[in-house]
Structures are given as C-alpha cells and as structure tokens.
Amino acid sequence: MATEINGTSEKELKDFHLDILDWKSSIQFIETEIQFVKQLLNSYVFEPNTPNLFEKLQEFKGQMEDVENEIQAIHLGIRKHENELGGMLECDTISCDTVYYKEHDRLSNLFNDFYKKFRQLKLKTFSYAGGILKNNKKQ
C-alpha cells in the first residue's frame, strides 16, 4: 500500500515524475527529428523542376520553426512543473494538491496535443518530400 504524504500518495508523486521523464525523453527525440527534417528540407535531393518547390519547402521550414518554438515553451513548462513537484509534499490541503493535479493534467494535454500536431506535420513533410526526391538510379 502506498504511503500518503500530506494527502498525496507516493505512488501519485512517482507517477507524475514518470510522466515528466517520459515527456522529457520524447522532447529530446522530437528535437532530433526536427533537426533531421530541417537538414532534409535544406538539402539538394529534390527534383528541381517541381512546381512551387521553393515555396513549399519554405512553408515546411517555417512550420518546423514554429514547432521548435512551441516545444521550447512546453519544455520550459515541464521543467517548472518538475521543480514544483516537491511542493506537493508540503501541501496540507486538498485545494493545494488540486493545483498540482490540474497543472499536471494541463501539461499532459498540452504535450499530447502538440505531439499529435507534430506527427501530422512530419507525415505531411515526409509525404511531400518522398514524392519529389531525385531518382539517382544508375542506368
């Protein structure tokens, strides 16, 4: 049975902490993916005679920059939440605990919504890029 610390169980704190670790790990992976996509978009592997190629690549680059800004804001929120997690130990009222629960839920929803949008953008980018890659087969 989990022990309770001022209304908050150790299990709840561990679960919050595990969520935070998972979010941080996902963010690191996403940042690596973003760098790869940016390198792809800046490379010269696309068919140059593709209509609106430059404009479309610029659009994807801009969207990736927006994602980078959004992920930095989310990362900042996660770090702040992680630092404040210890405050749950000092809570002596249910309303105090509720603040932490609500913030955790808010961050969870924010991260999940962001991740869904990022996956959609990545899918659109890869689908477009995959269709116009140069064919370098030797004849």
N, CA, C and O atoms as a DFTB+ gen file, in Angstrom:
556 C
 N C O
     1  1       0.841      -1.188       0.000
     2  2       0.000       0.000       0.000
     3  2       0.881       1.245       0.000
     4  3       1.851       1.326       0.754
     5  1       0.543       2.204      -0.841
     6  2       1.345       3.422      -0.941
     7  2       1.105       4.293       0.293
     8  3      -0.025       4.458       0.753
     9  1       2.179       4.831       0.801
    10  2       2.025       5.734       1.941
    11  2       1.579       7.087       1.442
    12  3       1.818       7.465       0.295
    13  1       0.920       7.813       2.340
    14  2       0.391       9.112       1.958
    15  2       1.212      10.201       2.634
    16  3       1.527      10.137       3.822
    17  1       1.539      11.191       1.834
    18  2       2.313      12.322       2.343
    19  2       1.436      13.548       2.198
    20  3       1.259      14.059       1.092
    21  1       0.883      14.027       3.308
    22  2       0.031      15.214       3.287
    23  2      -1.056      15.138       2.216
    24  3      -1.275      16.116       1.500
    25  1      -1.732      14.011       2.091
    26  2      -2.829      13.881       1.136
    27  2      -2.415      13.364      -0.228
    28  3      -3.275      12.969      -1.015
    29  1      -1.152      13.354      -0.526
    30  2      -0.659      12.886      -1.813
    31  2       0.102      11.590      -1.588
    32  3       0.991      11.516      -0.740
    33  1      -0.254      10.575      -2.353
    34  2       0.424       9.296      -2.160
    35  2       1.777       9.309      -2.871
    36  3       1.995      10.035      -3.841
    37  1       2.659       8.489      -2.354
    38  2       3.972       8.353      -3.001
    39  2       3.806       7.853      -4.428
    40  3       4.555       8.254      -5.319
    41  1       2.824       6.976      -4.653
    42  2       2.575       6.448      -5.990
    43  2       2.203       7.580      -6.949
    44  3       2.675       7.614      -8.086
    45  1       1.366       8.497      -6.497
    46  2       0.976       9.624      -7.351
    47  2       2.188      10.480      -7.712
    48  3       2.353      10.892      -8.860
    49  1       3.020      10.735      -6.726
    50  2       4.224      11.516      -6.999
    51  2       5.139      10.788      -7.978
    52  3       5.699      11.405      -8.884
    53  1       5.291       9.475      -7.798
    54  2       6.121       8.692      -8.707
    55  2       5.528       8.693     -10.108
    56  3       6.256       8.806     -11.095
    57  1       4.204       8.568     -10.195
    58  2       3.541       8.592     -11.498
    59  2       3.742       9.938     -12.189
    60  3       4.018       9.989     -13.388
    61  1       3.605      11.018     -11.440
    62  2       3.853      12.349     -12.004
    63  2       5.284      12.440     -12.513
    64  3       5.541      12.918     -13.618
    65  1       6.202      11.974     -11.688
    66  2       7.615      12.052     -12.056
    67  2       7.904      11.205     -13.299
    68  3       8.658      11.629     -14.175
    69  1       7.312      10.017     -13.379
    70  2       7.496       9.168     -14.559
    71  2       6.922       9.822     -15.816
    72  3       7.510       9.730     -16.894
    73  1       5.765      10.485     -15.673
    74  2       5.199      11.226     -16.813
    75  2       6.179      12.292     -17.288
    76  3       6.424      12.446     -18.484
    77  1       6.730      13.019     -16.332
    78  2       7.668      14.098     -16.664
    79  2       8.899      13.538     -17.359
    80  3       9.358      14.104     -18.352
    81  1       9.435      12.446     -16.858
    82  2      10.597      11.820     -17.502
    83  2      10.262      11.374     -18.920
    84  3      11.079      11.523     -19.829
    85  1       9.070      10.832     -19.109
    86  2       8.638      10.399     -20.436
    87  2       8.513      11.594     -21.379
    88  3       8.949      11.525     -22.528
    89  1       7.924      12.687     -20.902
    90  2       7.787      13.882     -21.735
    91  2       9.162      14.413     -22.134
    92  3       9.392      14.762     -23.292
    93  1      10.067      14.470     -21.166
    94  2      11.408      14.997     -21.459
    95  2      12.138      14.113     -22.460
    96  3      12.821      14.622     -23.349
    97  1      12.006      12.813     -22.333
    98  2      12.626      11.891     -23.282
    99  2      12.022      12.071     -24.677
   100  3      12.744      12.095     -25.674
   101  1      10.715      12.195     -24.739
   102  2      10.046      12.413     -26.029
   103  2      10.496      13.715     -26.666
   104  3      10.695      13.782     -27.879
   105  1      10.656      14.741     -25.858
   106  2      11.101      16.037     -26.381
   107  2      12.492      15.921     -26.982
   108  3      12.756      16.476     -28.049
   109  1      13.382      15.205     -26.308
   110  2      14.731      15.026     -26.859
   111  2      14.667      14.320     -28.208
   112  3      15.364      14.704     -29.147
   113  1      13.841      13.300     -28.303
   114  2      13.710      12.565     -29.556
   115  2      13.107      13.463     -30.641
   116  3      13.573      13.459     -31.780
   117  1      12.086      14.220     -30.292
   118  2      11.446      15.128     -31.251
   119  2      12.441      16.173     -31.740
   120  3      12.459      16.497     -32.928
   121  1      13.262      16.700     -30.848
   122  2      14.265      17.694     -31.253
   123  2      15.243      17.098     -32.265
   124  3      15.669      17.781     -33.196
   125  1      15.596      15.830     -32.082
   126  2      16.460      15.148     -33.049
   127  2      15.741      14.991     -34.384
   128  3      16.336      15.189     -35.444
   129  1      14.473      14.638     -34.330
   130  2      13.682      14.514     -35.563
   131  2      13.577      15.852     -36.287
   132  3      13.680      15.910     -37.512
   133  1      13.376      16.905     -35.543
   134  2      13.274      18.240     -36.142
   135  2      14.567      18.584     -36.874
   136  3      14.534      19.094     -37.995
   137  1      15.701      18.307     -36.242
   138  2      16.982      18.598     -36.893
   139  2      17.130      17.801     -38.189
   140  3      17.621      18.329     -39.187
   141  1      16.714      16.544     -38.181
   142  2      16.778      15.730     -39.388
   143  2      15.888      16.320     -40.484
   144  3      16.318      16.452     -41.630
   145  1      14.665      16.669     -40.137
   146  2      13.733      17.222     -41.127
   147  2      14.276      18.530     -41.690
   148  3      14.186      18.774     -42.893
   149  1      14.837      19.370     -40.828
   150  2      15.414      20.631     -41.307
   151  2      16.578      20.373     -42.266
   152  3      16.707      21.057     -43.281
   153  1      17.417      19.397     -41.951
   154  2      18.520      19.054     -42.866
   155  2      17.972      18.545     -44.186
   156  3      18.493      18.893     -45.246
   157  1      16.941      17.735     -44.141
   158  2      16.318      17.229     -45.362
   159  2      15.779      18.384     -46.199
   160  3      16.011      18.446     -47.407
   161  1      15.061      19.294     -45.555
   162  2      14.456      20.411     -46.289
   163  2      15.502      21.366     -46.868
   164  3      15.229      22.058     -47.849
   165  1      16.687      21.408     -46.275
   166  2      17.752      22.283     -46.763
   167  2      18.704      21.578     -47.733
   168  3      19.662      22.181     -48.217
   169  1      18.438      20.313     -48.009
   170  2      19.341      19.563     -48.885
   171  2      18.967      19.780     -50.354
   172  3      17.973      20.432     -50.672
   173  1      19.777      19.226     -51.219
   174  2      19.562      19.363     -52.656
   175  2      19.160      18.024     -53.264
   176  3      19.637      17.651     -54.336
   177  1      18.282      17.305     -52.572
   178  2      17.894      15.982     -53.044
   179  2      16.544      15.988     -53.759
   180  3      16.008      14.928     -54.083
   181  1      16.002      17.160     -54.001
   182  2      14.681      17.248     -54.615
   183  2      14.781      17.557     -56.103
   184  3      15.719      18.214     -56.556
   185  1      13.799      17.071     -56.852
   186  2      13.723      17.373     -58.277
   187  2      13.545      18.880     -58.440
   188  3      12.562      19.443     -57.958
   189  1      14.488      19.534     -59.114
   190  2      14.437      20.995     -59.212
   191  2      13.271      21.518     -60.054
   192  3      12.874      22.672     -59.891
   193  1      12.721      20.709     -60.939
   194  2      11.648      21.194     -61.808
   195  2      10.261      20.994     -61.198
   196  3       9.258      21.090     -61.905
   197  1      10.192      20.719     -59.905
   198  2       8.916      20.545     -59.217
   199  2       8.234      21.901     -59.066
   200  3       8.840      22.844     -58.557
   201  1       6.967      22.007     -59.508
   202  2       6.252      23.289     -59.362
   203  2       6.167      23.726     -57.897
   204  3       5.880      22.919     -57.013
   205  1       6.414      24.985     -57.662
   206  2       6.322      25.594     -56.324
   207  2       7.211      24.920     -55.281
   208  3       6.903      24.959     -54.090
   209  1       8.297      24.308     -55.712
   210  2       9.190      23.595     -54.789
   211  2       9.707      24.521     -53.693
   212  3       9.602      24.204     -52.508
   213  1      10.264      25.663     -54.088
   214  2      10.849      26.585     -53.119
   215  2       9.804      27.034     -52.102
   216  3      10.063      27.030     -50.899
   217  1       8.633      27.418     -52.581
   218  2       7.582      27.907     -51.695
   219  2       7.132      26.827     -50.705
   220  3       6.937      27.097     -49.520
   221  1       6.975      25.618     -51.206
   222  2       6.514      24.526     -50.349
   223  2       7.572      24.179     -49.292
   224  3       7.243      23.950     -48.128
   225  1       8.843      24.143     -49.710
   226  2       9.916      23.860     -48.751
   227  2       9.981      24.962     -47.694
   228  3      10.182      24.679     -46.513
   229  1       9.812      26.221     -48.118
   230  2       9.828      27.343     -47.173
   231  2       8.667      27.219     -46.178
   232  3       8.816      27.515     -44.993
   233  1       7.534      26.784     -46.671
   234  2       6.371      26.609     -45.798
   235  2       6.668      25.563     -44.720
   236  3       6.386      25.778     -43.541
   237  1       7.238      24.435     -45.133
   238  2       7.580      23.385     -44.166
   239  2       8.658      23.870     -43.191
   240  3       8.596      23.568     -41.999
   241  1       9.637      24.614     -43.691
   242  2      10.687      25.145     -42.805
   243  2      10.082      26.070     -41.755
   244  3      10.446      26.008     -40.581
   245  1       9.167      26.918     -42.175
   246  2       8.501      27.826     -41.239
   247  2       7.699      27.072     -40.191
   248  3       7.692      27.439     -39.016
   249  1       7.026      26.019     -40.624
   250  2       6.252      25.218     -39.682
   251  2       7.169      24.512     -38.693
   252  3       6.818      24.364     -37.522
   253  1       8.335      24.076     -39.149
   254  2       9.289      23.425     -38.241
   255  2       9.829      24.429     -37.224
   256  3      10.052      24.082     -36.064
   257  1      10.039      25.669     -37.658
   258  2      10.472      26.708     -36.705
   259  2       9.396      26.951     -35.653
   260  3       9.699      27.121     -34.472
   261  1       8.138      26.968     -36.089
   262  2       7.033      27.132     -35.137
   263  2       7.025      25.990     -34.125
   264  3       6.802      26.209     -32.935
   265  1       7.271      24.769     -34.603
   266  2       7.319      23.592     -33.732
   267  2       8.456      23.740     -32.729
   268  3       8.289      23.427     -31.550
   269  1       9.616      24.216     -33.192
   270  2      10.748      24.408     -32.274
   271  2      10.398      25.396     -31.172
   272  3      10.733      25.173     -30.008
   273  1       9.723      26.491     -31.531
   274  2       9.329      27.482     -30.523
   275  2       8.318      26.896     -29.549
   276  3       8.397      27.122     -28.341
   277  1       7.374      26.147     -30.083
   278  2       6.354      25.545     -29.238
   279  2       6.967      24.516     -28.282
   280  3       6.599      24.451     -27.109
   281  1       7.890      23.730     -28.789
   282  2       8.488      22.697     -27.941
   283  2       9.349      23.324     -26.845
   284  3       9.445      22.775     -25.748
   285  1       9.968      24.453     -27.124
   286  2      10.749      25.134     -26.090
   287  2       9.835      25.624     -24.972
   288  3      10.181      25.525     -23.794
   289  1       8.670      26.153     -25.340
   290  2       7.717      26.623     -24.328
   291  2       7.196      25.445     -23.494
   292  3       7.065      25.555     -22.275
   293  1       6.902      24.332     -24.149
   294  2       6.427      23.144     -23.434
   295  2       7.521      22.627     -22.507
   296  3       7.256      22.275     -21.358
   297  1       8.744      22.584     -23.011
   298  2       9.871      22.099     -22.211
   299  2      10.053      22.973     -20.966
   300  3      10.300      22.459     -19.874
   301  1       9.934      24.262     -21.128
   302  2      10.046      25.189     -20.001
   303  2       8.947      24.909     -18.967
   304  3       9.212      24.888     -17.765
   305  1       7.717      24.697     -19.440
   306  2       6.611      24.390     -18.544
   307  2       6.829      23.086     -17.793
   308  3       6.505      22.978     -16.611
   309  1       7.378      22.100     -18.485
   310  2       7.645      20.803     -17.859
   311  2       8.721      20.942     -16.784
   312  3       8.586      20.395     -15.690
   313  1       9.788      21.675     -17.098
   314  2      10.852      21.872     -16.097
   315  2      10.314      22.587     -14.860
   316  3      10.636      22.222     -13.729
   317  1       9.488      23.611     -15.091
   318  2       8.909      24.355     -13.975
   319  2       8.034      23.432     -13.128
   320  3       8.107      23.444     -11.899
   321  1       7.216      22.641     -13.795
   322  2       6.333      21.705     -13.094
   323  2       7.151      20.685     -12.298
   324  3       6.813      20.353     -11.162
   325  1       8.215      20.201     -12.902
   326  2       9.075      19.231     -12.222
   327  2       9.691      19.845     -10.967
   328  3       9.748      19.206      -9.917
   329  1      10.148      21.078     -11.086
   330  2      10.748      21.752      -9.932
   331  2       9.732      21.989      -8.820
   332  3      10.083      21.984      -7.640
   333  1       8.479      22.196      -9.199
   334  2       7.443      22.474      -8.211
   335  2       6.838      21.204      -7.615
   336  3       6.083      21.268      -6.646
   337  1       7.167      20.065      -8.189
   338  2       6.594      18.804      -7.725
   339  2       6.870      18.581      -6.244
   340  3       6.027      18.042      -5.526
   341  1       8.029      18.988      -5.795
   342  2       8.365      18.851      -4.378
   343  2       7.407      19.608      -3.486
   344  3       7.231      19.264      -2.317
   345  1       6.792      20.633      -4.034
   346  2       5.827      21.414      -3.259
   347  2       4.609      20.607      -2.862
   348  3       3.930      20.932      -1.888
   349  1       4.331      19.549      -3.620
   350  2       3.200      18.693      -3.265
   351  2       3.418      18.046      -1.906
   352  3       2.463      17.762      -1.183
   353  1       4.659      17.818      -1.571
   354  2       4.955      17.203      -0.278
   355  2       4.584      18.129       0.868
   356  3       4.289      17.680       1.975
   357  1       4.604      19.420       0.590
   358  2       4.327      20.393       1.632
   359  2       2.861      20.796       1.691
   360  3       2.445      21.507       2.606
   361  1       2.076      20.341       0.713
   362  2       0.648      20.678       0.701
   363  2      -0.040      20.043       1.893
   364  3       0.195      18.880       2.222
   365  1      -0.894      20.828       2.536
   366  2      -1.624      20.267       3.666
   367  2      -3.127      20.373       3.456
   368  3      -3.908      20.089       4.365
   369  1      -3.530      20.781       2.258
   370  2      -4.959      20.845       1.955
   371  2      -5.217      20.215       0.593
   372  3      -4.328      20.128      -0.254
   373  1      -6.434      19.787       0.413
   374  2      -6.822      19.194      -0.874
   375  2      -6.759      20.242      -1.970
   376  3      -6.373      19.931      -3.097
   377  1      -7.130      21.481      -1.663
   378  2      -7.108      22.525      -2.697
   379  2      -5.680      22.800      -3.163
   380  3      -5.459      23.136      -4.326
   381  1      -4.724      22.659      -2.271
   382  2      -3.312      22.836      -2.646
   383  2      -2.898      21.730      -3.615
   384  3      -2.283      21.996      -4.647
   385  1      -3.247      20.474      -3.268
   386  2      -2.945      19.351      -4.150
   387  2      -3.611      19.513      -5.505
   388  3      -3.031      19.179      -6.538
   389  1      -4.835      20.030      -5.492
   390  2      -5.609      20.187      -6.729
   391  2      -4.873      21.054      -7.732
   392  3      -4.941      20.808      -8.936
   393  1      -4.178      22.054      -7.254
   394  2      -3.413      22.936      -8.149
   395  2      -2.374      22.123      -8.917
   396  3      -2.218      22.308     -10.123
   397  1      -1.672      21.236      -8.243
   398  2      -0.653      20.413      -8.898
   399  2      -1.281      19.417      -9.877
   400  3      -0.763      19.200     -10.972
   401  1      -2.394      18.820      -9.473
   402  2      -3.081      17.879     -10.356
   403  2      -3.552      18.578     -11.635
   404  3      -3.387      18.060     -12.739
   405  1      -4.136      19.753     -11.461
   406  2      -4.628      20.494     -12.632
   407  2      -3.479      20.884     -13.559
   408  3      -3.602      20.789     -14.780
   409  1      -2.374      21.318     -12.983
   410  2      -1.222      21.696     -13.798
   411  2      -0.665      20.480     -14.528
   412  3      -0.265      20.583     -15.688
   413  1      -0.635      19.340     -13.862
   414  2      -0.135      18.119     -14.492
   415  2      -1.048      17.714     -15.652
   416  3      -0.572      17.355     -16.729
   417  1      -2.348      17.776     -15.425
   418  2      -3.305      17.457     -16.492
   419  2      -3.182      18.439     -17.654
   420  3      -3.239      18.042     -18.817
   421  1      -3.014      19.712     -17.338
   422  2      -2.870      20.733     -18.381
   423  2      -1.629      20.451     -19.229
   424  3      -1.686      20.504     -20.457
   425  1      -0.511      20.152     -18.568
   426  2       0.718      19.849     -19.293
   427  2       0.586      18.565     -20.102
   428  3       1.086      18.479     -21.224
   429  1      -0.072      17.587     -19.544
   430  2      -0.283      16.336     -20.251
   431  2      -1.079      16.571     -21.529
   432  3      -0.710      16.078     -22.595
   433  1      -2.165      17.320     -21.423
   434  2      -2.985      17.630     -22.600
   435  2      -2.212      18.481     -23.604
   436  3      -2.300      18.252     -24.810
   437  1      -1.467      19.447     -23.117
   438  2      -0.670      20.308     -23.985
   439  2       0.355      19.488     -24.761
   440  3       0.500      19.644     -25.974
   441  1       1.067      18.609     -24.049
   442  2       2.077      17.790     -24.705
   443  2       1.425      16.843     -25.712
   444  3       1.906      16.717     -26.838
   445  1       0.347      16.183     -25.325
   446  2      -0.312      15.241     -26.233
   447  2      -0.847      15.928     -27.484
   448  3      -0.715      15.401     -28.589
   449  1      -1.453      17.107     -27.314
   450  2      -1.946      17.861     -28.475
   451  2      -0.788      18.271     -29.380
   452  3      -0.875      18.154     -30.603
   453  1       0.299      18.752     -28.773
   454  2       1.477      19.129     -29.542
   455  2       2.018      17.937     -30.317
   456  3       2.330      18.050     -31.503
   457  1       2.127      16.798     -29.647
   458  2       2.714      15.614     -30.276
   459  2       1.871      15.145     -31.469
   460  3       2.416      14.740     -32.495
   461  1       0.556      15.201     -31.332
   462  2      -0.325      14.837     -32.449
   463  2      -0.106      15.784     -33.629
   464  3       0.002      15.339     -34.771
   465  1      -0.042      17.086     -33.356
   466  2       0.186      18.067     -34.432
   467  2       1.549      17.853     -35.082
   468  3       1.678      17.948     -36.302
   469  1       2.564      17.566     -34.272
   470  2       3.905      17.351     -34.811
   471  2       3.936      16.122     -35.716
   472  3       4.528      16.152     -36.795
   473  1       3.303      15.054     -35.275
   474  2       3.273      13.834     -36.111
   475  2       2.574      14.102     -37.435
   476  3       3.004      13.593     -38.469
   477  1       1.502      14.893     -37.424
   478  2       0.796      15.228     -38.666
   479  2       1.691      16.051     -39.588
   480  3       1.739      15.807     -40.794
   481  1       2.397      17.023     -39.021
   482  2       3.306      17.840     -39.821
   483  2       4.423      16.983     -40.398
   484  3       4.780      17.130     -41.567
   485  1       4.965      16.108     -39.602
   486  2       6.037      15.225     -40.070
   487  2       5.526      14.332     -41.201
   488  3       6.224      14.122     -42.193
   489  1       4.326      13.814     -41.053
   490  2       3.737      12.971     -42.095
   491  2       3.559      13.761     -43.394
   492  3       3.911      13.276     -44.469
   493  1       3.010      14.979     -43.294
   494  2       2.839      15.814     -44.492
   495  2       4.184      16.116     -45.140
   496  3       4.318      16.050     -46.362
   497  1       5.178      16.447     -44.321
   498  2       6.507      16.789     -44.841
   499  2       7.136      15.595     -45.540
   500  3       7.645      15.725     -46.653
   501  1       7.106      14.443     -44.901
   502  2       7.706      13.244     -45.495
   503  2       6.955      12.800     -46.745
   504  3       7.568      12.359     -47.716
   505  1       5.635      12.917     -46.721
   506  2       4.854      12.533     -47.900
   507  2       5.212      13.422     -49.082
   508  3       5.401      12.941     -50.199
   509  1       5.303      14.715     -48.829
   510  2       5.660      15.646     -49.903
   511  2       7.083      15.384     -50.376
   512  3       7.324      15.237     -51.574
   513  1       8.014      15.327     -49.452
   514  2       9.430      15.152     -49.802
   515  2       9.665      13.826     -50.514
   516  3      10.412      13.761     -51.490
   517  1       9.030      12.781     -50.027
   518  2       9.214      11.471     -50.635
   519  2       8.754      11.427     -52.078
   520  3       9.281      10.654     -52.878
   521  1       7.783      12.243     -52.413
   522  2       7.263      12.268     -53.771
   523  2       8.127      13.021     -54.757
   524  3       7.956      12.866     -55.966
   525  1       9.058      13.840     -54.271
   526  2       9.865      14.648     -55.203
   527  2      11.366      14.450     -55.040
   528  3      12.157      15.275     -55.496
   529  1      11.756      13.361     -54.394
   530  2      13.187      13.072     -54.276
   531  2      13.753      12.758     -55.660
   532  3      13.078      12.171     -56.506
   533  1      14.985      13.154     -55.868
   534  2      15.661      12.845     -57.122
   535  2      15.832      11.349     -57.241
   536  3      16.081      10.654     -56.256
   537  1      15.698      10.869     -58.441
   538  2      15.909       9.456     -58.710
   539  2      17.355       9.293     -59.181
   540  3      17.688       9.656     -60.309
   541  1      18.201       8.754     -58.327
   542  2      19.636       8.647     -58.619
   543  2      20.043       7.253     -59.053
   544  3      21.193       6.858     -58.861
   545  1      19.127       6.506     -59.632
   546  2      19.463       5.163     -60.077
   547  2      20.414       5.247     -61.267
   548  3      20.262       6.103     -62.139
   549  1      21.384       4.355     -61.291
   550  2      22.307       4.293     -62.420
   551  2      21.665       3.448     -63.507
   552  3      21.153       2.361     -63.237
   553  1      21.691       3.929     -64.691
   554  2      21.056       3.237     -65.814
   555  2      22.036       2.348     -66.511
   556  3      21.682       1.682     -67.484
